[in-house]
Amino acid sequence: MSRVINLKDAAFFADLSEREGLETALSVLETEAVVFKVSDNGYFLEALYPKPPILFSEAALSNDLLDSQSIVVALEKMISGQSGKAVFIVDMGWFFAHFDAKNALETWSSVVEQLVETSLYRVISVYNHTHLLETQMQLALRGHQQFLAPSGIYKNPFWLPTRLRQSAGADEQLGFLLGRVVPDHAGLQILDPDDRGHARGASPMWLDNSPQIDLADRKSDRWQIRCLGRLRVYKNGEQVEWTTPGGAAHKTRALFCYLLLSGESGVQADRIGELIWPDQADETRKRARLHHAVAMLRKALGDKSSVLRAGEYYRLNAPQGSWTDISAFEQGCRRGLALAKQDDPTGALRIYRAAEQQYQGDLFEDLPIEYTHNDLEDWCRPRRRWLRQMALKLLRDMSTVLRSEGLVDEALEKCHRALSIDMANESTNMETMRVLHAQGRFEAIDRQYEQFLSASDQRESDIEGTAFYKLYKRLAF
């Protein structure tokens, strides 16, 4: 990785609890440049730059639907009247508040590109690497032209401009990357533009790279799928409407959910028919209904290639870069627990809170019950129970960390949310009693104990000698 001199667009990765490294790295800034911090943390780099930071909301980074142009305009407005060079030092913790962190990071890459097009702006994006998920780290590595470190500034050989990331073919991307590593090859065209489509078709795996399946061309139409709670699917920020002329919205949604959880392998036509039309004995009519339902789903998603058929199997064909809250939720739960075990309560709570935002209710909670299972297959309910248990554990773990940090009121709030999911859960009731004890509310411990007995349909004699009973006796007396 080659060393460079001039700062332009750099990513800094560090454990932000260790400030010395960042302060050393920032010594490369030109003395005449004016520094603007962007953070919701008033203590962010306060020792070096005492001026209050630009808040995330002021920079349009808190908007539900991020727009790169709006962010650029907001940042330029915040420093209007400033002459000369300006450096933005951005606390990248802002993207944890967004349910699609992947899209947020890619939007930020586009923002930075627009800002540094002129010679007036420099941008340093500061990442706390101890809080990043693996996929987020990969995006961050790919989205900046340079790396900043205590030892200097380095060119990033993995960087791709937004245009090449979103719409170029692999040959164009490889040509650009080769040119960054070997200047002699800058501008190299691996394939003639007129031959690119033909060359792709020459591969033995040409089907995997055909325009119908290679979704790089549809990246702008990628889906953001919220499955936890009421099903919501977004394309370009617009919510998909399941009601289409000639279609049945509940069947269209059920088909989407079923195919989504079936994954890349897809699902056999007969199984779909049995799930959605279990009372239809005529197989010919059932197959005709399936063809119609698939057509309605494609129409709702706005793309004929959104549902693919291979023989007797159907599968969803999600655009590259699509996102589901299930994946974000599970990753957040795992990462938060890891940080808690590493004795990083601040990082754990940041990740936990982001994960908590994902869980808005049971998996596909608005899906009619008759579509969640049939006599042959229980495809939805086991996963629903699994995710519900993950949510309970997340909230209990959050409460434990909050209680250890003295934030007992917020800890109790998490316990109450967990109890609203499952009032009879023993571990949740035990954590609730611990929080009440920390608050000094001994009479409330008694009430919690009685509520648990009632919810779990047990008598005191049933639980004598258990860990729950021993905890209650220790805390209440």
Short mmCIF file of C-alpha atoms in Angstrom, two decimals:
data_model
loop_
_atom_site.label_atom_id
_atom_site.label_comp_id
_atom_site.label_asym_id
_atom_site.label_seq_id
_atom_site.Cartn_x
_atom_site.Cartn_y
_atom_site.Cartn_z
CA MET A 1 0.00 0.00 0.00
CA SER A 2 1.69 3.22 -1.14
CA ARG A 3 2.14 6.27 1.08
CA VAL A 4 0.62 9.55 -0.16
CA ILE A 5 1.14 13.13 0.95
CA ASN A 6 -2.06 15.09 0.40
CA LEU A 7 -5.13 14.40 2.48
CA LYS A 8 -8.36 14.19 0.52
CA ASP A 9 -10.83 11.53 1.71
CA ALA A 10 -9.47 9.35 4.49
CA ALA A 11 -10.91 6.72 6.80
CA PHE A 12 -9.48 6.38 10.29
CA PHE A 13 -10.04 3.07 12.11
CA ALA A 14 -9.26 2.88 15.80
CA ASP A 15 -10.53 2.10 19.26
CA LEU A 16 -11.79 5.58 20.07
CA SER A 17 -11.25 5.05 23.77
CA GLU A 18 -7.54 5.40 22.92
CA ARG A 19 -7.37 9.05 21.83
CA GLU A 20 -3.62 9.38 21.47
CA GLY A 21 -3.46 7.58 18.12
CA LEU A 22 -6.18 9.76 16.55
CA GLU A 23 -4.62 12.95 17.88
CA THR A 24 -1.26 11.93 16.41
CA ALA A 25 -2.84 11.11 13.06
CA LEU A 26 -4.62 14.49 12.92
CA SER A 27 -1.32 16.33 13.22
CA VAL A 28 -1.01 16.02 9.41
CA LEU A 29 -3.80 18.59 8.92
CA GLU A 30 -2.78 21.82 7.29
CA THR A 31 -2.54 24.60 9.83
CA GLU A 32 -4.53 27.01 7.68
CA ALA A 33 -7.46 24.62 7.28
CA VAL A 34 -10.54 25.20 9.44
CA VAL A 35 -11.78 22.04 11.17
CA PHE A 36 -15.47 21.22 11.57
CA LYS A 37 -16.47 18.24 13.72
CA VAL A 38 -19.65 16.28 13.04
CA SER A 39 -20.88 14.35 16.06
CA ASP A 40 -23.66 14.11 18.62
CA ASN A 41 -20.99 13.62 21.27
CA GLY A 42 -20.03 17.00 22.67
CA TYR A 43 -16.73 15.53 23.92
CA PHE A 44 -15.65 14.29 20.47
CA LEU A 45 -12.07 15.59 20.00
CA GLU A 46 -12.82 18.38 22.47
CA ALA A 47 -9.18 18.60 23.61
CA LEU A 48 -7.99 19.37 20.07
CA TYR A 49 -10.96 21.33 18.73
CA PRO A 50 -13.07 22.90 21.51
CA LYS A 51 -15.69 24.39 19.17
CA PRO A 52 -19.07 22.52 19.51
CA PRO A 53 -19.65 19.95 16.76
CA ILE A 54 -22.21 19.98 13.98
CA LEU A 55 -24.95 17.63 15.15
CA PHE A 56 -26.01 14.65 13.05
CA SER A 57 -29.49 16.13 12.63
CA GLU A 58 -28.01 19.42 11.38
CA ALA A 59 -26.02 17.47 8.79
CA ALA A 60 -29.16 15.58 7.58
CA LEU A 61 -27.60 12.34 8.81
CA SER A 62 -30.57 11.56 11.07
CA ASN A 63 -33.12 11.55 8.25
CA ASP A 64 -35.04 8.27 7.91
CA LEU A 65 -34.27 8.15 4.20
CA LEU A 66 -30.74 9.31 3.54
CA ASP A 67 -30.05 11.36 0.44
CA SER A 68 -26.47 12.19 -0.49
CA GLN A 69 -27.32 15.54 -2.08
CA SER A 70 -29.30 16.68 0.98
CA ILE A 71 -26.36 15.83 3.25
CA VAL A 72 -23.92 17.76 1.05
CA VAL A 73 -26.21 20.80 0.99
CA ALA A 74 -26.70 20.65 4.78
CA LEU A 75 -22.97 20.45 5.49
CA GLU A 76 -22.16 23.29 3.12
CA LYS A 77 -24.91 25.39 4.71
CA MET A 78 -23.49 24.77 8.20
CA ILE A 79 -20.12 26.26 7.17
CA SER A 80 -21.42 28.99 4.88
CA GLY A 81 -19.31 32.12 5.03
CA GLN A 82 -16.17 30.10 5.67
CA SER A 83 -13.36 31.01 3.29
CA GLY A 84 -10.43 28.78 2.45
CA LYS A 85 -10.01 25.08 3.06
CA ALA A 86 -12.30 23.20 5.41
CA VAL A 87 -11.83 19.78 6.98
CA PHE A 88 -14.80 17.71 8.16
CA ILE A 89 -13.93 15.21 10.88
CA VAL A 90 -16.97 12.95 11.09
CA ASP A 91 -17.84 10.60 13.94
CA MET A 92 -19.18 7.64 11.95
CA GLY A 93 -21.25 6.41 14.89
CA TRP A 94 -24.22 8.15 13.23
CA PHE A 95 -24.93 5.24 10.89
CA PHE A 96 -25.78 2.86 13.76
CA ALA A 97 -29.14 4.63 14.10
CA HIS A 98 -30.13 3.60 10.56
CA PHE A 99 -31.88 0.28 10.04
CA ASP A 100 -29.88 -0.24 6.82
CA ALA A 101 -26.30 0.55 7.86
CA LYS A 102 -25.03 -0.85 4.57
CA ASN A 103 -27.01 1.66 2.53
CA ALA A 104 -26.01 4.41 4.97
CA LEU A 105 -22.31 3.74 4.44
CA GLU A 106 -22.68 3.66 0.67
CA THR A 107 -24.61 6.93 0.76
CA TRP A 108 -21.83 8.44 2.86
CA SER A 109 -19.23 7.35 0.29
CA SER A 110 -21.18 9.26 -2.35
CA VAL A 111 -21.37 12.32 -0.06
CA VAL A 112 -17.62 12.32 0.46
CA GLU A 113 -16.97 12.03 -3.28
CA GLN A 114 -19.10 15.09 -3.91
CA LEU A 115 -17.44 17.10 -1.15
CA VAL A 116 -13.86 16.44 -2.20
CA GLU A 117 -14.46 17.06 -5.92
CA THR A 118 -13.27 20.62 -5.28
CA SER A 119 -10.01 21.48 -3.55
CA LEU A 120 -11.88 23.27 -0.74
CA TYR A 121 -13.02 20.29 1.33
CA ARG A 122 -11.26 17.41 3.04
CA VAL A 123 -13.11 14.65 4.89
CA ILE A 124 -11.88 12.33 7.64
CA SER A 125 -14.36 9.58 8.53
CA VAL A 126 -13.62 8.24 12.01
CA TYR A 127 -14.73 4.65 12.66
CA ASN A 128 -14.61 2.88 15.99
CA HIS A 129 -13.52 -0.47 14.59
CA THR A 130 -14.44 -2.30 17.81
CA HIS A 131 -18.11 -1.55 17.08
CA LEU A 132 -18.19 -2.43 13.37
CA LEU A 133 -19.73 -5.60 12.01
CA GLU A 134 -17.69 -7.47 9.43
CA THR A 135 -19.87 -6.42 6.48
CA GLN A 136 -19.74 -2.81 7.64
CA MET A 137 -15.95 -2.92 7.83
CA GLN A 138 -15.80 -4.23 4.27
CA LEU A 139 -17.98 -1.37 3.03
CA ALA A 140 -15.91 1.17 4.90
CA LEU A 141 -12.70 -0.25 3.44
CA ARG A 142 -14.13 0.07 -0.07
CA GLY A 143 -15.68 3.51 0.30
CA HIS A 144 -12.69 5.82 0.96
CA GLN A 145 -9.77 6.85 -1.20
CA GLN A 146 -7.27 6.96 1.65
CA PHE A 147 -6.48 5.61 5.10
CA LEU A 148 -5.31 7.84 7.93
CA ALA A 149 -3.10 6.39 10.63
CA PRO A 150 -0.68 7.72 13.27
CA SER A 151 2.13 6.92 10.82
CA GLY A 152 0.64 8.96 7.98
CA ILE A 153 -1.77 8.88 5.04
CA TYR A 154 -1.99 5.90 2.70
CA LYS A 155 -3.66 5.29 -0.64
CA ASN A 156 -6.49 2.74 -0.47
CA PRO A 157 -6.03 0.21 -3.30
CA PHE A 158 -9.54 -1.19 -2.70
CA TRP A 159 -11.46 2.05 -3.31
CA LEU A 160 -14.01 2.17 -6.11
CA PRO A 161 -15.90 5.33 -7.12
CA THR A 162 -19.67 5.22 -6.65
CA ARG A 163 -20.30 4.97 -10.39
CA LEU A 164 -18.14 1.86 -10.71
CA ARG A 165 -19.52 0.24 -7.54
CA GLN A 166 -23.13 0.63 -8.61
CA SER A 167 -23.28 0.11 -12.34
CA ALA A 168 -20.00 -0.97 -13.93
CA GLY A 169 -19.16 -4.50 -14.95
CA ALA A 170 -16.45 -6.54 -13.27
CA ASP A 171 -14.03 -5.87 -16.14
CA GLU A 172 -14.31 -2.08 -15.68
CA GLN A 173 -13.91 -2.40 -11.92
CA LEU A 174 -10.83 -4.60 -12.28
CA GLY A 175 -9.31 -2.21 -14.81
CA PHE A 176 -9.75 0.72 -12.43
CA LEU A 177 -8.27 -1.18 -9.45
CA LEU A 178 -5.29 -2.33 -11.50
CA GLY A 179 -4.65 1.25 -12.57
CA ARG A 180 -4.61 2.41 -8.93
CA VAL A 181 -2.02 -0.18 -7.98
CA VAL A 182 0.06 0.09 -11.19
CA PRO A 183 -0.06 3.64 -12.60
CA ASP A 184 1.14 2.36 -16.01
CA HIS A 185 -2.22 0.63 -16.43
CA ALA A 186 -4.42 3.62 -15.54
CA GLY A 187 -7.34 3.73 -17.97
CA LEU A 188 -6.74 0.17 -19.12
CA GLN A 189 -9.77 -1.44 -20.80
CA ILE A 190 -9.76 -5.20 -20.26
CA LEU A 191 -12.58 -5.68 -22.76
CA ASP A 192 -13.78 -3.58 -25.64
CA PRO A 193 -17.11 -1.96 -24.56
CA ASP A 194 -18.88 -3.47 -27.58
CA ASP A 195 -17.72 -6.97 -26.67
CA ARG A 196 -18.54 -7.01 -22.96
CA GLY A 197 -21.92 -8.67 -23.27
CA HIS A 198 -20.63 -11.31 -25.68
CA ALA A 199 -17.62 -12.08 -23.50
CA ARG A 200 -19.81 -12.68 -20.47
CA GLY A 201 -21.87 -15.17 -22.45
CA ALA A 202 -18.76 -17.21 -23.29
CA SER A 203 -18.35 -18.41 -19.71
CA PRO A 204 -19.57 -21.93 -18.84
CA MET A 205 -21.46 -20.20 -16.02
CA TRP A 206 -22.91 -17.57 -18.34
CA LEU A 207 -26.38 -17.90 -16.80
CA ASP A 208 -25.05 -16.61 -13.46
CA ASN A 209 -23.81 -13.48 -15.21
CA SER A 210 -26.69 -12.88 -17.60
CA PRO A 211 -28.56 -9.54 -17.43
CA GLN A 212 -31.57 -11.37 -15.99
CA ILE A 213 -29.65 -12.71 -12.99
CA ASP A 214 -26.67 -10.38 -12.59
CA LEU A 215 -28.29 -7.73 -10.43
CA ALA A 216 -25.54 -5.11 -10.48
CA ASP A 217 -27.61 -3.28 -13.12
CA ARG A 218 -30.58 -3.15 -10.70
CA LYS A 219 -28.65 -2.00 -7.66
CA SER A 220 -30.51 1.30 -7.54
CA ASP A 221 -33.72 -0.74 -7.13
CA ARG A 222 -32.43 -2.83 -4.24
CA TRP A 223 -34.91 -3.86 -1.59
CA GLN A 224 -34.98 -2.92 2.05
CA ILE A 225 -37.07 -5.58 3.73
CA ARG A 226 -38.53 -5.27 7.21
CA CYS A 227 -39.81 -8.66 8.33
CA LEU A 228 -39.87 -8.15 12.10
CA GLY A 229 -43.32 -6.82 12.83
CA ARG A 230 -45.49 -5.81 9.90
CA LEU A 231 -43.99 -6.74 6.52
CA ARG A 232 -42.67 -3.70 4.68
CA VAL A 233 -40.58 -3.73 1.52
CA TYR A 234 -39.00 -0.55 0.13
CA LYS A 235 -37.52 0.19 -3.28
CA ASN A 236 -35.64 3.49 -3.64
CA GLY A 237 -37.32 4.65 -0.45
CA GLU A 238 -40.82 3.90 -1.76
CA GLN A 239 -42.88 1.24 -0.02
CA VAL A 240 -44.07 -1.65 -2.17
CA GLU A 241 -47.85 -1.85 -2.41
CA TRP A 242 -49.16 -5.40 -2.41
CA THR A 243 -52.61 -4.48 -3.70
CA THR A 244 -52.54 -4.75 -7.50
CA PRO A 245 -55.46 -4.87 -9.95
CA GLY A 246 -56.49 -8.49 -10.34
CA GLY A 247 -54.46 -9.70 -7.38
CA ALA A 248 -55.12 -10.68 -3.77
CA ALA A 249 -52.85 -8.67 -1.46
CA HIS A 250 -52.74 -11.25 1.35
CA LYS A 251 -51.75 -14.05 -1.04
CA THR A 252 -49.14 -11.85 -2.73
CA ARG A 253 -47.59 -11.01 0.64
CA ALA A 254 -47.71 -14.66 1.74
CA LEU A 255 -45.93 -15.73 -1.44
CA PHE A 256 -43.23 -13.10 -0.95
CA CYS A 257 -42.65 -14.16 2.68
CA TYR A 258 -42.52 -17.85 1.80
CA LEU A 259 -40.03 -17.31 -1.03
CA LEU A 260 -37.95 -14.95 1.08
CA LEU A 261 -37.38 -17.51 3.83
CA SER A 262 -36.81 -20.25 1.26
CA GLY A 263 -33.59 -18.53 0.18
CA GLU A 264 -31.60 -19.02 -3.00
CA SER A 265 -32.61 -22.66 -3.38
CA GLY A 266 -36.22 -21.61 -3.90
CA VAL A 267 -39.30 -23.72 -3.33
CA GLN A 268 -41.18 -26.27 -5.40
CA ALA A 269 -44.38 -25.15 -7.09
CA ASP A 270 -46.48 -27.91 -5.49
CA ARG A 271 -45.40 -26.81 -1.99
CA ILE A 272 -46.39 -23.21 -2.74
CA GLY A 273 -49.76 -24.36 -4.01
CA GLU A 274 -50.35 -26.50 -0.94
CA LEU A 275 -49.56 -23.59 1.36
CA ILE A 276 -51.66 -20.90 -0.30
CA TRP A 277 -54.53 -22.97 -1.75
CA PRO A 278 -54.75 -26.02 0.53
CA ASP A 279 -58.46 -26.60 -0.22
CA GLN A 280 -58.04 -26.58 -4.00
CA ALA A 281 -58.09 -30.24 -5.12
CA ASP A 282 -57.79 -29.56 -8.86
CA GLU A 283 -54.02 -29.45 -9.50
CA THR A 284 -54.46 -27.76 -12.87
CA ARG A 285 -56.43 -24.91 -11.36
CA LYS A 286 -54.00 -24.70 -8.46
CA ARG A 287 -51.07 -24.36 -10.90
CA ALA A 288 -52.92 -21.68 -12.87
CA ARG A 289 -53.54 -19.74 -9.65
CA LEU A 290 -49.86 -20.01 -8.80
CA HIS A 291 -48.83 -18.59 -12.16
CA HIS A 292 -51.23 -15.70 -11.61
CA ALA A 293 -49.96 -15.07 -8.06
CA VAL A 294 -46.34 -15.01 -9.29
CA ALA A 295 -47.33 -12.52 -11.99
CA MET A 296 -49.00 -10.31 -9.37
CA LEU A 297 -45.91 -10.49 -7.14
CA ARG A 298 -43.64 -9.50 -10.01
CA LYS A 299 -45.98 -6.62 -10.77
CA ALA A 300 -45.95 -5.45 -7.14
CA LEU A 301 -42.14 -5.58 -7.08
CA GLY A 302 -41.99 -3.74 -10.39
CA ASP A 303 -39.67 -6.16 -12.17
CA LYS A 304 -40.35 -9.35 -14.13
CA SER A 305 -36.99 -10.76 -13.03
CA SER A 306 -37.80 -10.29 -9.33
CA VAL A 307 -39.14 -13.86 -9.20
CA LEU A 308 -37.26 -16.51 -11.17
CA ARG A 309 -38.42 -19.96 -12.22
CA ALA A 310 -36.11 -22.93 -12.79
CA GLY A 311 -38.08 -26.03 -13.72
CA GLU A 312 -40.52 -26.68 -10.88
CA TYR A 313 -38.86 -24.22 -8.50
CA TYR A 314 -39.47 -20.53 -7.88
CA ARG A 315 -37.18 -18.15 -6.01
CA LEU A 316 -36.88 -14.46 -5.27
CA ASN A 317 -34.20 -12.58 -7.18
CA ALA A 318 -33.32 -9.72 -4.85
CA PRO A 319 -31.19 -6.92 -6.31
CA GLN A 320 -27.56 -6.77 -5.25
CA GLY A 321 -27.16 -4.87 -2.01
CA SER A 322 -30.65 -5.68 -0.73
CA TRP A 323 -31.08 -5.76 3.04
CA THR A 324 -33.27 -7.48 5.62
CA ASP A 325 -33.77 -6.47 9.23
CA ILE A 326 -33.40 -10.13 10.29
CA SER A 327 -29.73 -10.15 9.28
CA ALA A 328 -29.05 -6.78 10.91
CA PHE A 329 -30.83 -7.88 14.09
CA GLU A 330 -28.94 -11.15 14.43
CA GLN A 331 -25.56 -9.54 13.72
CA GLY A 332 -26.26 -6.78 16.24
CA CYS A 333 -27.21 -9.27 18.95
CA ARG A 334 -23.99 -11.23 18.45
CA ARG A 335 -21.75 -8.17 18.21
CA GLY A 336 -23.29 -6.48 21.25
CA LEU A 337 -22.82 -9.60 23.35
CA ALA A 338 -19.17 -9.85 22.24
CA LEU A 339 -18.52 -6.23 23.27
CA ALA A 340 -20.24 -6.78 26.62
CA LYS A 341 -17.98 -9.79 27.28
CA GLN A 342 -14.98 -7.62 26.34
CA ASP A 343 -16.01 -5.20 29.10
CA ASP A 344 -16.97 -2.45 26.65
CA PRO A 345 -20.38 -1.34 27.99
CA THR A 346 -20.48 1.82 25.85
CA GLY A 347 -19.91 -0.11 22.65
CA ALA A 348 -22.23 -2.92 23.69
CA LEU A 349 -25.09 -0.52 24.41
CA ARG A 350 -24.61 1.32 21.12
CA ILE A 351 -24.86 -1.94 19.17
CA TYR A 352 -27.66 -3.31 21.37
CA ARG A 353 -29.76 -0.18 20.86
CA ALA A 354 -29.32 -0.41 17.09
CA ALA A 355 -30.32 -4.09 17.18
CA GLU A 356 -33.33 -3.31 19.39
CA GLN A 357 -34.63 -0.91 16.76
CA GLN A 358 -34.80 -3.78 14.30
CA TYR A 359 -37.18 -5.88 16.39
CA GLN A 360 -40.56 -4.25 15.83
CA GLY A 361 -42.57 -7.38 16.56
CA ASP A 362 -42.93 -11.03 15.61
CA LEU A 363 -41.68 -12.22 12.25
CA PHE A 364 -44.36 -11.39 9.63
CA GLU A 365 -46.81 -10.58 12.42
CA ASP A 366 -49.45 -9.31 9.95
CA LEU A 367 -49.36 -12.49 7.89
CA PRO A 368 -52.71 -14.32 8.27
CA ILE A 369 -52.26 -17.42 10.43
CA GLU A 370 -53.53 -19.78 7.75
CA TYR A 371 -50.44 -18.99 5.66
CA THR A 372 -47.85 -19.57 8.38
CA HIS A 373 -48.09 -23.36 8.17
CA ASN A 374 -50.00 -26.28 6.71
CA ASP A 375 -50.23 -30.04 7.25
CA LEU A 376 -46.95 -30.59 5.39
CA GLU A 377 -44.79 -27.73 6.59
CA ASP A 378 -44.43 -25.34 9.51
CA TRP A 379 -42.20 -22.84 7.74
CA CYS A 380 -42.77 -19.62 9.71
CA ARG A 381 -43.59 -20.29 13.37
CA PRO A 382 -40.30 -21.98 14.42
CA ARG A 383 -38.31 -19.04 13.04
CA ARG A 384 -40.74 -16.63 14.67
CA ARG A 385 -40.16 -18.31 18.06
CA TRP A 386 -36.39 -18.31 17.55
CA LEU A 387 -36.30 -14.58 16.79
CA ARG A 388 -38.62 -13.86 19.72
CA GLN A 389 -36.19 -15.67 22.03
CA MET A 390 -33.32 -13.65 20.56
CA ALA A 391 -35.24 -10.45 21.28
CA LEU A 392 -35.85 -11.53 24.87
CA LYS A 393 -32.16 -12.31 25.37
CA LEU A 394 -31.17 -9.00 23.77
CA LEU A 395 -33.38 -7.02 26.14
CA ARG A 396 -32.18 -8.98 29.18
CA ASP A 397 -28.56 -8.49 28.17
CA MET A 398 -29.18 -4.77 27.66
CA SER A 399 -30.73 -4.54 31.10
CA THR A 400 -27.73 -6.29 32.66
CA VAL A 401 -25.29 -3.83 31.07
CA LEU A 402 -27.47 -0.82 31.92
CA ARG A 403 -27.82 -1.99 35.51
CA SER A 404 -24.04 -2.40 35.82
CA GLU A 405 -23.66 1.18 34.57
CA GLY A 406 -26.16 2.52 37.11
CA LEU A 407 -28.82 3.24 34.45
CA VAL A 408 -31.50 1.35 36.34
CA ASP A 409 -34.51 3.27 34.99
CA GLU A 410 -33.62 2.41 31.40
CA ALA A 411 -32.81 -1.14 32.51
CA LEU A 412 -36.33 -1.50 33.92
CA GLU A 413 -37.75 -0.17 30.65
CA LYS A 414 -35.97 -2.97 28.76
CA CYS A 415 -37.30 -5.54 31.24
CA HIS A 416 -40.84 -4.28 30.76
CA ARG A 417 -40.49 -4.54 26.98
CA ALA A 418 -39.20 -8.10 27.36
CA LEU A 419 -42.11 -8.96 29.66
CA SER A 420 -44.53 -7.60 27.08
CA ILE A 421 -43.16 -10.25 24.72
CA ASP A 422 -43.30 -13.10 27.26
CA MET A 423 -44.63 -12.40 30.75
CA ALA A 424 -43.83 -15.95 31.92
CA ASN A 425 -40.16 -15.98 30.88
CA GLU A 426 -38.19 -16.95 33.98
CA SER A 427 -34.88 -15.27 33.09
CA THR A 428 -36.61 -11.99 32.29
CA ASN A 429 -38.48 -12.01 35.59
CA MET A 430 -35.23 -12.70 37.45
CA GLU A 431 -33.50 -9.76 35.77
CA THR A 432 -36.53 -7.55 36.53
CA MET A 433 -36.26 -8.41 40.23
CA ARG A 434 -32.53 -7.54 40.16
CA VAL A 435 -33.33 -4.13 38.67
CA LEU A 436 -36.07 -3.48 41.23
CA HIS A 437 -33.62 -4.40 43.98
CA ALA A 438 -31.08 -1.93 42.56
CA GLN A 439 -33.83 0.72 42.73
CA GLY A 440 -34.60 -0.21 46.36
CA ARG A 441 -38.21 -1.13 45.48
CA PHE A 442 -38.59 -4.21 47.64
CA GLU A 443 -42.40 -4.22 47.59
CA ALA A 444 -42.25 -4.26 43.77
CA ILE A 445 -40.13 -7.40 43.93
CA ASP A 446 -42.99 -9.14 45.74
CA ARG A 447 -45.43 -8.02 43.05
CA GLN A 448 -43.10 -9.23 40.31
CA TYR A 449 -42.83 -12.60 42.02
CA GLU A 450 -46.63 -12.95 42.22
CA GLN A 451 -47.03 -11.86 38.59
CA PHE A 452 -44.56 -14.54 37.49
CA LEU A 453 -46.44 -17.24 39.39
CA SER A 454 -49.70 -16.13 37.80
CA ALA A 455 -48.30 -15.83 34.26
CA SER A 456 -46.51 -19.18 34.42
CA ASP A 457 -49.50 -20.87 36.08
CA GLN A 458 -47.40 -22.16 38.97
CA ARG A 459 -47.69 -22.34 42.74
CA GLU A 460 -44.97 -21.46 45.19
CA SER A 461 -44.54 -25.14 46.02
CA ASP A 462 -43.73 -25.80 42.34
CA ILE A 463 -40.66 -23.54 42.32
CA GLU A 464 -39.23 -24.03 45.80
CA GLY A 465 -35.53 -24.79 45.54
CA THR A 466 -35.20 -23.36 42.02
CA ALA A 467 -32.77 -20.57 41.08
CA PHE A 468 -35.73 -18.23 40.65
CA TYR A 469 -37.06 -18.90 44.13
CA LYS A 470 -33.62 -18.56 45.74
CA LEU A 471 -33.07 -15.20 43.99
CA TYR A 472 -36.46 -13.94 45.15
CA LYS A 473 -35.76 -14.92 48.77
CA ARG A 474 -32.34 -13.25 48.64
CA LEU A 475 -33.56 -9.98 47.11
CA ALA A 476 -36.90 -9.51 48.83
CA PHE A 477 -35.83 -10.05 52.43
#
